[in-house]
XYZ file of C-alpha atoms in Angstrom:
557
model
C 38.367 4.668 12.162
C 35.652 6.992 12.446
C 32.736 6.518 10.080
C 29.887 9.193 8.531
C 27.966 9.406 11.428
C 30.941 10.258 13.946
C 32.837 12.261 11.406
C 29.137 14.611 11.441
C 28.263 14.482 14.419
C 29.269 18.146 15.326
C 26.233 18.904 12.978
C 23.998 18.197 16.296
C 21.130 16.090 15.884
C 18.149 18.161 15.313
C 19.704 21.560 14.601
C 17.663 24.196 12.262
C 19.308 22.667 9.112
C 17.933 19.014 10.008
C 14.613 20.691 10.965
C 14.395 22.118 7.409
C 15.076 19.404 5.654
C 12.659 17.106 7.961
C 9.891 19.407 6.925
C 10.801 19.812 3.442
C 10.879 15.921 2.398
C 7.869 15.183 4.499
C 5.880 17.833 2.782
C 6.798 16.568 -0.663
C 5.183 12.961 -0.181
C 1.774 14.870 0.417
C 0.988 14.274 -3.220
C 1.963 10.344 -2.607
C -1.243 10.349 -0.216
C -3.723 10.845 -2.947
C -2.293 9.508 -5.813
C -3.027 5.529 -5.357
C -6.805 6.117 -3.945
C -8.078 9.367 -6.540
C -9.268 5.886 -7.841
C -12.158 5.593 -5.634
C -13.770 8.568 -6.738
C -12.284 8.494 -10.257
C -13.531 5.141 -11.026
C -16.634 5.143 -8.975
C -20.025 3.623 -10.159
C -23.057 5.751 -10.444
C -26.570 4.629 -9.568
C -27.197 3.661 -13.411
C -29.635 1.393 -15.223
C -30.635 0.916 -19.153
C -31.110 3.240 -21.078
C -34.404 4.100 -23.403
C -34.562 6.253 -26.531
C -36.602 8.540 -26.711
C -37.971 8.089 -30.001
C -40.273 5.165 -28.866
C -42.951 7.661 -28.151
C -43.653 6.036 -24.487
C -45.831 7.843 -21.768
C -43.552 8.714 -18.929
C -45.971 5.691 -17.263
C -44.855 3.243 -19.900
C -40.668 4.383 -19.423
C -41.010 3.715 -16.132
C -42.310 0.451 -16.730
C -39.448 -0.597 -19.278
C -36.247 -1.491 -16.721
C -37.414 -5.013 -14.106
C -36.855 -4.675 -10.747
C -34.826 -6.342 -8.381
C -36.321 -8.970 -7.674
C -37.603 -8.791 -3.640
C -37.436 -5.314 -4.201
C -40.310 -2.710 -4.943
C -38.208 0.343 -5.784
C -34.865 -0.917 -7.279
C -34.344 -1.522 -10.648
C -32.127 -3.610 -12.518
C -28.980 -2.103 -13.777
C -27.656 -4.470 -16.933
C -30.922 -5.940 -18.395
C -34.498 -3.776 -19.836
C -37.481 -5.645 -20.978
C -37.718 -5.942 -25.129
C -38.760 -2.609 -26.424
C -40.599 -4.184 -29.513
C -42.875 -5.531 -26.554
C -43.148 -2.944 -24.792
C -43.937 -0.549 -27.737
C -46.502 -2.771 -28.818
C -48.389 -2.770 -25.386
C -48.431 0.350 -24.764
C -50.601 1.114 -28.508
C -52.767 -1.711 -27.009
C -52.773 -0.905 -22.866
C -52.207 2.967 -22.626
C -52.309 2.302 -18.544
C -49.482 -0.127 -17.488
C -51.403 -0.703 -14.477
C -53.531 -2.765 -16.464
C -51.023 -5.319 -16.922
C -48.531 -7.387 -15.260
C -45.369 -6.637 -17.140
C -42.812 -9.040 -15.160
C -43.453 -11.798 -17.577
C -42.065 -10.115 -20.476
C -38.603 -11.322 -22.069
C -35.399 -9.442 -21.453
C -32.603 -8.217 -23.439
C -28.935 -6.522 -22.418
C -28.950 -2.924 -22.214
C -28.324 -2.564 -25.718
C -28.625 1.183 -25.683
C -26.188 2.062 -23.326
C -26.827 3.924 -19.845
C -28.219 6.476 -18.191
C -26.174 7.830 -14.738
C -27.112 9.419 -11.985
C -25.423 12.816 -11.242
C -26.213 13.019 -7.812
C -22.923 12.796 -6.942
C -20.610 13.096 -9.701
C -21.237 14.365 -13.057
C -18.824 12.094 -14.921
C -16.239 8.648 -13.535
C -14.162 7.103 -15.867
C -17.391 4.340 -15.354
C -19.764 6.454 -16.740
C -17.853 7.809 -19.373
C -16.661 4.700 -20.797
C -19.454 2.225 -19.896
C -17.491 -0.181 -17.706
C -20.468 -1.740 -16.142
C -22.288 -5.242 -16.135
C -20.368 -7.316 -18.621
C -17.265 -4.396 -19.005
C -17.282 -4.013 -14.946
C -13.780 -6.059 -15.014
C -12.404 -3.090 -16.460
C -12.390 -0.573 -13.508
C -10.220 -2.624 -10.898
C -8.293 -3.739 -14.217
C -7.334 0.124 -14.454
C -5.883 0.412 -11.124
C -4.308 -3.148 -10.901
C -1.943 -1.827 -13.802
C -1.455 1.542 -11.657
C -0.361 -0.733 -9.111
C 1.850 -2.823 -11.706
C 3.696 0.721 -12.056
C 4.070 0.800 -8.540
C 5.399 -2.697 -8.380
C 8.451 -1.421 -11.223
C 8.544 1.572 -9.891
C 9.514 0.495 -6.673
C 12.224 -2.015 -8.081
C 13.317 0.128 -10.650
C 13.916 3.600 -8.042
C 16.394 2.099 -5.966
C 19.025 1.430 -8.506
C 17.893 4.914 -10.435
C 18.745 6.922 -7.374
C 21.743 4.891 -6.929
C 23.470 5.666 -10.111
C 22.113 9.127 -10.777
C 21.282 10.413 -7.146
C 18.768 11.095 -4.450
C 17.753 14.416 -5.685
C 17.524 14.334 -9.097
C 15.385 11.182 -9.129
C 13.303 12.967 -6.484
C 12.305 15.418 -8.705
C 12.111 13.983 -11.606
C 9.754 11.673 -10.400
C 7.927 15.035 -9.389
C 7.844 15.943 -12.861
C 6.714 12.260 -14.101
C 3.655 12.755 -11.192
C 2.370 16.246 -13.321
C 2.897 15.149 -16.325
C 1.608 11.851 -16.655
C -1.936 13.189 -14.185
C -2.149 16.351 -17.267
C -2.073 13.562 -20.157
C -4.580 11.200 -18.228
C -7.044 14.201 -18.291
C -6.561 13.842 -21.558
C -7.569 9.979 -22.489
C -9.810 9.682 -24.849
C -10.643 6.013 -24.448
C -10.133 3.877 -21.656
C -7.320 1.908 -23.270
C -5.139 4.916 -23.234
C -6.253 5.508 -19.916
C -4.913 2.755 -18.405
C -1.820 2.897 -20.372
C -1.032 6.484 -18.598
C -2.062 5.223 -15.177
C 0.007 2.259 -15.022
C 3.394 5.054 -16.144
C 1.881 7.187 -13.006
C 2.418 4.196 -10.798
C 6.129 3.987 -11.795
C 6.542 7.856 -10.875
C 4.749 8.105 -7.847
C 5.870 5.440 -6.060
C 9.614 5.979 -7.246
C 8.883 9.629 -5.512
C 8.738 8.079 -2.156
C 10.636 5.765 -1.818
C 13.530 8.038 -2.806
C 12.439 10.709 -0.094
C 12.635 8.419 2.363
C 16.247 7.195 1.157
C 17.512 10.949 1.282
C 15.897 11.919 4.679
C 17.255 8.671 6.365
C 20.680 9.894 4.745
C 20.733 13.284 5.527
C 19.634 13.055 9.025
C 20.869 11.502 12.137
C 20.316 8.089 13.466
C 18.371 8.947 16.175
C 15.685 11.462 14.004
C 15.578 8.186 11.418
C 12.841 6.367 13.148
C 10.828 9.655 13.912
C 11.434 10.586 10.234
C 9.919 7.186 8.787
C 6.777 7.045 10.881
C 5.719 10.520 12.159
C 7.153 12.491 9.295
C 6.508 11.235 6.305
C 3.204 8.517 7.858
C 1.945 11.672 8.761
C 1.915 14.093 6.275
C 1.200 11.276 4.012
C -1.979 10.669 6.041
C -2.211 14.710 5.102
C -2.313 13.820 1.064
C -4.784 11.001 2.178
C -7.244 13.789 3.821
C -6.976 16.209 0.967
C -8.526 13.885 -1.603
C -12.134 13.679 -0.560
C -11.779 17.558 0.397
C -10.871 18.299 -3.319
C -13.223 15.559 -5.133
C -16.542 16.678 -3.103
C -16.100 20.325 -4.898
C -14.830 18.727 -7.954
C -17.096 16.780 -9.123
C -15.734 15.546 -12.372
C -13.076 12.848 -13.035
C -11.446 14.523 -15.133
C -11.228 18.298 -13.571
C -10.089 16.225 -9.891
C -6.964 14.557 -11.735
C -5.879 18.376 -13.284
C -6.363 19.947 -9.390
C -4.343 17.403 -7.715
C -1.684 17.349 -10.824
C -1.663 20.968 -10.267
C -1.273 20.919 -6.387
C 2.237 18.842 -7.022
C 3.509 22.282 -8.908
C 4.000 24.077 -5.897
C 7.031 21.640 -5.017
C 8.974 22.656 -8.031
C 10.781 25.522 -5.654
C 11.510 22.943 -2.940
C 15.108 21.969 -5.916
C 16.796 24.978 -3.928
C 16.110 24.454 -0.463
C 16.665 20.268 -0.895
C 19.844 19.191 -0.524
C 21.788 15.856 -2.492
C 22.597 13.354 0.114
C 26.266 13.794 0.983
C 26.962 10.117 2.017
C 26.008 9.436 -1.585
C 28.291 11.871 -3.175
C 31.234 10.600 -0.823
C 30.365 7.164 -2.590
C 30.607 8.388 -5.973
C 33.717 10.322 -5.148
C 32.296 13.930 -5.304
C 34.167 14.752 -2.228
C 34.120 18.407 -2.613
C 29.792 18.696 -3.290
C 29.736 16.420 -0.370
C 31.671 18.920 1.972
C 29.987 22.094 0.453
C 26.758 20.914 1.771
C 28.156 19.334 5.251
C 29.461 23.241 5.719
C 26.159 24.826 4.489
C 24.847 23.044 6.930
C 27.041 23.759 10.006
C 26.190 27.280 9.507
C 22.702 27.015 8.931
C 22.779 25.335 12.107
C 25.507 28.441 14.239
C 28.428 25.779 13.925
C 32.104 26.335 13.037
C 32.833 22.926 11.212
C 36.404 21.663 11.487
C 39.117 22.863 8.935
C 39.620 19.349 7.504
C 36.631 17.133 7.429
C 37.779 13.854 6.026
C 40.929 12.287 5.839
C 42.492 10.345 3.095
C 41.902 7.021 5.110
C 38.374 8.301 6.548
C 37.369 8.815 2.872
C 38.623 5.644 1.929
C 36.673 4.129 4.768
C 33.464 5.847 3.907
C 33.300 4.131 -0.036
C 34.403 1.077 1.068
C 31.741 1.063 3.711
C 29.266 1.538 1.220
C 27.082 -1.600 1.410
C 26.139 -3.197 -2.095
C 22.997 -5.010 -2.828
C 23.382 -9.281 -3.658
C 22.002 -11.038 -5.947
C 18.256 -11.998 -5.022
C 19.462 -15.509 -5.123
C 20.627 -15.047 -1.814
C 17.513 -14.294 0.031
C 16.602 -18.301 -0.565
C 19.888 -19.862 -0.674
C 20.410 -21.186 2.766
C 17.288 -22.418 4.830
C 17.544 -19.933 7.479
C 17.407 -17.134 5.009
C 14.649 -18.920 2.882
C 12.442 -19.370 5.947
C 12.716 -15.607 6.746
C 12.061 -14.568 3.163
C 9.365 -16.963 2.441
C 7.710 -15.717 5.914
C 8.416 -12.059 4.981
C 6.962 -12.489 1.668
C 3.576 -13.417 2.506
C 3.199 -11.058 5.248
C 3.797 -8.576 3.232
C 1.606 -8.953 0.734
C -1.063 -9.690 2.968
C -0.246 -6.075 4.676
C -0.876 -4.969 0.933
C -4.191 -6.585 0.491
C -5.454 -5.626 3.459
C -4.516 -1.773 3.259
C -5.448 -1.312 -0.130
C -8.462 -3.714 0.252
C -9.430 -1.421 2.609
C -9.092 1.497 0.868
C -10.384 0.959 -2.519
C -13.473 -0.796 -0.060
C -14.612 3.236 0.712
C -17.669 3.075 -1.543
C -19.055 0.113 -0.496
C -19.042 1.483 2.528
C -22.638 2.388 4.652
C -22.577 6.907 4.802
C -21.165 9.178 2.810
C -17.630 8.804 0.892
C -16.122 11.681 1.215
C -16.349 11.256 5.109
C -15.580 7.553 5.046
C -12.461 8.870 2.841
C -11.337 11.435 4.935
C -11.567 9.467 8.204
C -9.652 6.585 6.571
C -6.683 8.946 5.902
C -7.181 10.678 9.860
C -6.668 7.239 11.012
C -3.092 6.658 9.610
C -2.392 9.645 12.148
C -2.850 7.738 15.233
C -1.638 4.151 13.640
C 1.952 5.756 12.627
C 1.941 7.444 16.433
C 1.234 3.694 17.215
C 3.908 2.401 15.339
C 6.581 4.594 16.628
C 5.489 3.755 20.221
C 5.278 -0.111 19.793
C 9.147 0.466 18.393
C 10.616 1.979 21.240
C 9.508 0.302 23.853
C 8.268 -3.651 23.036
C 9.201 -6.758 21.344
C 8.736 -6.836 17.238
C 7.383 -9.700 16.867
C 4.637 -9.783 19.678
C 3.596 -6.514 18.551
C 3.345 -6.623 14.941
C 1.422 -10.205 15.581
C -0.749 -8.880 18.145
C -1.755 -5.761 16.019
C -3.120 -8.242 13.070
C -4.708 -10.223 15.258
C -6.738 -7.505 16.563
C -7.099 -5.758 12.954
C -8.083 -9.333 11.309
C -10.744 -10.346 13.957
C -12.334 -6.864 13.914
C -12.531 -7.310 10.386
C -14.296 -10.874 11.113
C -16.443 -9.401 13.322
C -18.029 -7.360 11.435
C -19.651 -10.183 9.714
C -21.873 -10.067 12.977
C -23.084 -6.672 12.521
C -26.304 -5.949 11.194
C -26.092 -3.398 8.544
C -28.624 -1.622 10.159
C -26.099 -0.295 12.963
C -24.024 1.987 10.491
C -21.603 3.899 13.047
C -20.295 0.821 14.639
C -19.877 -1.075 11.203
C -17.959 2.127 9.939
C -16.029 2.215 13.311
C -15.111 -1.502 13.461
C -13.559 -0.909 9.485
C -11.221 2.167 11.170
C -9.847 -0.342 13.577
C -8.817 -2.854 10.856
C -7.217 -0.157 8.572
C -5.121 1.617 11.944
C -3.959 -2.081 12.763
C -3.232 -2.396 9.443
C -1.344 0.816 8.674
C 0.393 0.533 12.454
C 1.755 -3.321 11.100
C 3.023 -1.612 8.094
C 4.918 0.494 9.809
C 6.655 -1.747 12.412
C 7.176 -4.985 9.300
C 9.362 -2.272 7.797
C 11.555 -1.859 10.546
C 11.252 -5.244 11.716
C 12.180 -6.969 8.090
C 15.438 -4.411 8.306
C 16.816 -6.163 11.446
C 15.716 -9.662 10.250
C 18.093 -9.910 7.434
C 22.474 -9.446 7.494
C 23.567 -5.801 6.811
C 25.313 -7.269 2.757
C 21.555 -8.391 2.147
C 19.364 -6.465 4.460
C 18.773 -3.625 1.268
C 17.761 -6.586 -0.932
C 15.220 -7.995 1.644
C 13.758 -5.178 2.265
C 13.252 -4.137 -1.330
C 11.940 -8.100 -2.163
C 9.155 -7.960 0.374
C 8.106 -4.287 -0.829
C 7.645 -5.835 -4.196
C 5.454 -8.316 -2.535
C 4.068 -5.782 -1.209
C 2.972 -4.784 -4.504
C 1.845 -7.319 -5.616
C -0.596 -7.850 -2.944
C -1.718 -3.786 -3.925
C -2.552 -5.478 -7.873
C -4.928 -8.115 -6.334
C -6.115 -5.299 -3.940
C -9.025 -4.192 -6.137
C -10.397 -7.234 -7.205
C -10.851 -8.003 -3.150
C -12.853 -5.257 -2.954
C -15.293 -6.180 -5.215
C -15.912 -9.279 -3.847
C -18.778 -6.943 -2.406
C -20.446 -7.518 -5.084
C -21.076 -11.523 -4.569
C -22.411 -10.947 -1.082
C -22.159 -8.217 1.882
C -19.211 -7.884 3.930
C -16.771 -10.662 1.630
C -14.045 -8.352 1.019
C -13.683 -7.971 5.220
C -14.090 -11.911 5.658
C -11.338 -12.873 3.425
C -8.929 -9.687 4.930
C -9.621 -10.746 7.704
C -8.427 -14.646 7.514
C -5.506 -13.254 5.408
C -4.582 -10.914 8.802
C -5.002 -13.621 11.368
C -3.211 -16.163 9.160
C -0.195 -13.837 9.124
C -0.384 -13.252 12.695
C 0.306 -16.899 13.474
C 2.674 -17.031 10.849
C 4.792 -13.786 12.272
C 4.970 -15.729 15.549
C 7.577 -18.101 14.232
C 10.222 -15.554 13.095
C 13.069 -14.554 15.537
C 12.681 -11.635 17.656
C 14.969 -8.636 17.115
C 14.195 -6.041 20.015
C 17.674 -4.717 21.794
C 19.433 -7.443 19.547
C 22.691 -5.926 17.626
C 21.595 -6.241 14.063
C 23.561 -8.849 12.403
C 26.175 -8.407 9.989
C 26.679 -11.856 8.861
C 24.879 -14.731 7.623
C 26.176 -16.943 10.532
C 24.858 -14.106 13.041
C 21.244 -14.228 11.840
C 18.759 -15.723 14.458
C 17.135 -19.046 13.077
C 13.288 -19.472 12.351
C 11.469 -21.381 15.600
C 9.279 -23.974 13.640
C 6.916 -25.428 16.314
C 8.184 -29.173 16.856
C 6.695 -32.062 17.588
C 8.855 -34.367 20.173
C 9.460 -37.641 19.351
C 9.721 -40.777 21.802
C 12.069 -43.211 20.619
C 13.727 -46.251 22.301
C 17.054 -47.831 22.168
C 17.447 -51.494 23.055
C 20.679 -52.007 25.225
C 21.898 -55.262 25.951
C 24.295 -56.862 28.535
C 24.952 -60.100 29.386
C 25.004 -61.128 33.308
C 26.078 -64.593 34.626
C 23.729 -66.758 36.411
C 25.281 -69.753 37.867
C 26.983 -71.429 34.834
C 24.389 -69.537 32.180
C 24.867 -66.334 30.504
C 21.983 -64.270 30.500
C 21.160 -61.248 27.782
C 19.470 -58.718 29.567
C 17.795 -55.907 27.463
C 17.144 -52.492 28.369
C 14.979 -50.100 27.304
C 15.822 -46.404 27.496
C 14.033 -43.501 25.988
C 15.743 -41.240 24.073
């Protein structure tokens, strides 16, 4: 009985029709590259400190005078404490030269006055605007943690959508969800609302994607699949990536960068006619004759006479009972070999999550200038998702994936070595952990697909993205471990990477193994063991002269 694949292929495999469609679905994840990291220059931190009013009458030598310094420092100043202004005010009647005095003994107080922000680089964050510093400075990574909490649902919500509804329609409608909810964030006017919209983005955008790469894996053939998930949509994703910094260095304001890239996702609206629903889910649903129409369109977009009859009455009953249907989660931790595979999966995933994001939301902690740093960290997905699609074709899964965060991890721990004086090497050993990183995200999706039975492999896969995402909502908080002391958000990715390199090491490998389609034909975890010496007493009895004799002997088992 011939299935989907056979009964198609005198479509051809890469024919103008799958070219255009290729082209067409990569193209509309671009937005998908900048939506989960507009954060870093959205929610950015000025240079700020305390502000002063200005009805204190001070001499410009007397405000300068009013915010301490860091201490060991001669030229930074605090940024959450000023001296007491009733002091101060009362000095300068008595002292009109400050120079006279040694102001560092004076009591402090909380910036009780708000802030004043440097515009050197932008003229208003969602930091700035809202005064999530000092005390409040919980708030920013709070904001995209919920983002990420949309992602999270999103991304366990899409799959059943797109199931019931279909490909396209959730494709873009999730478009729409994308411009609408980035034109009512511009419009926040507190930071509680804000977050309320972001974390409703999250559910879009990620729903977006993961629905693209459902139809293009349907609609093309099995041999474009793997090109399709790595080179086509890692790279123009990497595109969306690269367009962020270019668009926030001439748009300066938080606001006015959220509208542009909102705006940008417009231009996909025409892409509806040129798009087509994925046939193999139509045949599912029964919607035989939608599923032919576009099967035909097709064949002569691509100079092909298709047959007269397409599908037989048995081939179509074939197809939708073919159709594989997700289990119950249960089953991903019901036996132990399944459990040990899941349990492994899980936390590799989400270390792949806190490590990517980690490393993205790290950009402005970063030595040189962000927009660069931001642009280069989006160039290097490039190269990792060529990397990927190498590593896939021709060597083993599990010695590649573990070898890649090993190398990612200790570059990460080495840069604890580096003196922060040698900028270009510091910024250089950082693109090396995030290509590892992106290149072992790439390969642990295709490797967690051949891990698992073809009646659950949907379900594992869709459990370890959501762990995924879950890593991405502790993501932010990582990176500020800056803050506590220089080069802490790269020590602890970088234990997280190496610790998940050992642990990949004892899953099964999978490379030119038939996937399996039972439970029974799932390879077993290798735990390392630890052999045992034991001994077994054996007796016999000889005769010796009139005696008989018990002999014992010891064996090792």
């Amino acid at each position: 009985m011939r299935d989907y694949d056979e009964i198609t292929a005198f479509l051809g495999e890469w024919g103008p029709a799958q070219k255009l469609i290729f082209l067409l679905l990569t193209v509309s994840v671009i937005p998908n590259g900048f939506a989960g990291f507009s954060i870093i220059f959205v929610g950015d931190i000025p240079e700020h400190r305390c502000s002063i009013p200005g009805n204190l009458n001070l001499s410009q030598a007397w405000m300068n005078r009013t915010i301490p310094l860091v201490p060991g420092t001669q030229i930074q100043y605090t940024q959450c404490s000023r001296y007491r202004l009733d002091v101060i005010r009362n000095l300068s009647e008595l002292f009109p030269d400050p120079d006279l005095l040694n102001v560092s003994g004076i009591d402090e107080e909380p910036c009780l006055d708000g802030w004043d922000y440097s515009q050197d680089q932008y003229t208003s964050t969602i930091v700035s605007e809202w005064d999530l510093v000092c005390n409040d400075n919980w708030k920013e990574p709070f904001a995209a943690s919920l983002y990420f909490l949309g992602v999270l649902i999103g991304s366990g919500s899409s799959g059943m959508i797109s199931d019931r509804f279909g490909r396209k329609i959730v494709l873009f409608g999730t478009m729409g969800i994308q411009v609408l909810f980035n034109l009512l964030i511009t419009l926040s006017p507190s930071w509680e609302i804000f977050c309320l919209i972001n974390f409703f983005k999250g559910i879009g955008e990620i729903s977006n994607y993961m629905t693209a790469f459902v139809l293009g894996s349907e609609l093309l053939q099995k041999s474009i699949r793997v090109t399709y998930s790595t080179l086509g949509i890692g790279f123009f994703y990497a595109v969306g990536y690269m367009l962020l910094p270019f668009v926030a260095y001439f748009m300066r304001g938080w606001r006015m960068l959220i509208l542009i890239l909102s705006l940008i996702s417009l231009l996909y609206i025409p892409l509806w006619w040129f798009i087509p629903e994925s046939p193999r889910w139509l045949l599912s649903k029964g919607r035989v004759k939608e599923a032919e129409s576009i099967i035909r369109f097709m064949a002569k977009k691509n100079g092909i006479t298709p047959p007269a009859v397409l599908f037989t009455d048995d081939e179509l009953e074939h197809i939708q009972n073919k159709q594989v249907k997700s289990v119950p989660v249960i089953q991903l931790i019901k036996t132990s070999r399944i459990r040990a595979i899941t349990m492994i999966n899980l936390v590799v995933w989400m270390i792949l999550a806190i490590g990517y994001y980690g490393l993205s939301l790290n950009v402005p902690n970063l030595h040189g200038n962000d927009y660069l740093n931001c642009f280069l960290f989006g160039a290097i997905e490039i190269p990792a998702n060529i990397a990927a699609w190498l590593l896939l074709r021709k060597f083993p899964r599990k010695l590649s994936l573990s070898g890649i965060l090993a190398l990612s991890g200790g570059v990460l721990l080495f840069m604890n070595l580096i003196p922060s004086s040698l900028l270009v090497l510091s910024t250089a050993l950082v693109l090396i952990g995030k290509l590892g990183n992106t290149c072992a995200f790439s390969i642990a999706f295709v490797y967690t697909s051949e891990l698992y039975p073809t009646p659950m492999r949907n379900t594992g896969i869709g459990v370890s993205s959501m762990a995924s995402r879950a890593g991405s909502i502790i993501s932010p908080y990582v990176a500020m471990l800056d803050a506590y002391k220089e080069n802490l958000p790269f020590i602890v990715m970088g234990v997280l990477m190496v610790f998940s390199a050992i642990v990949v090491l004892f899953l099964p490998e999978t490379f030119n193994i038939p996937l399996p389609d039972t439970i029974s034909q799932m390879q077993k975890v290798k735990w390392f063991k630890i052999r045992r010496c034991s001994y077994s007493y054996v007796s016999k009895t000889k005769t010796i002269g009139e005696n008989n004799v018990v002999i014992f002997k010891e064996e090792m088992l």
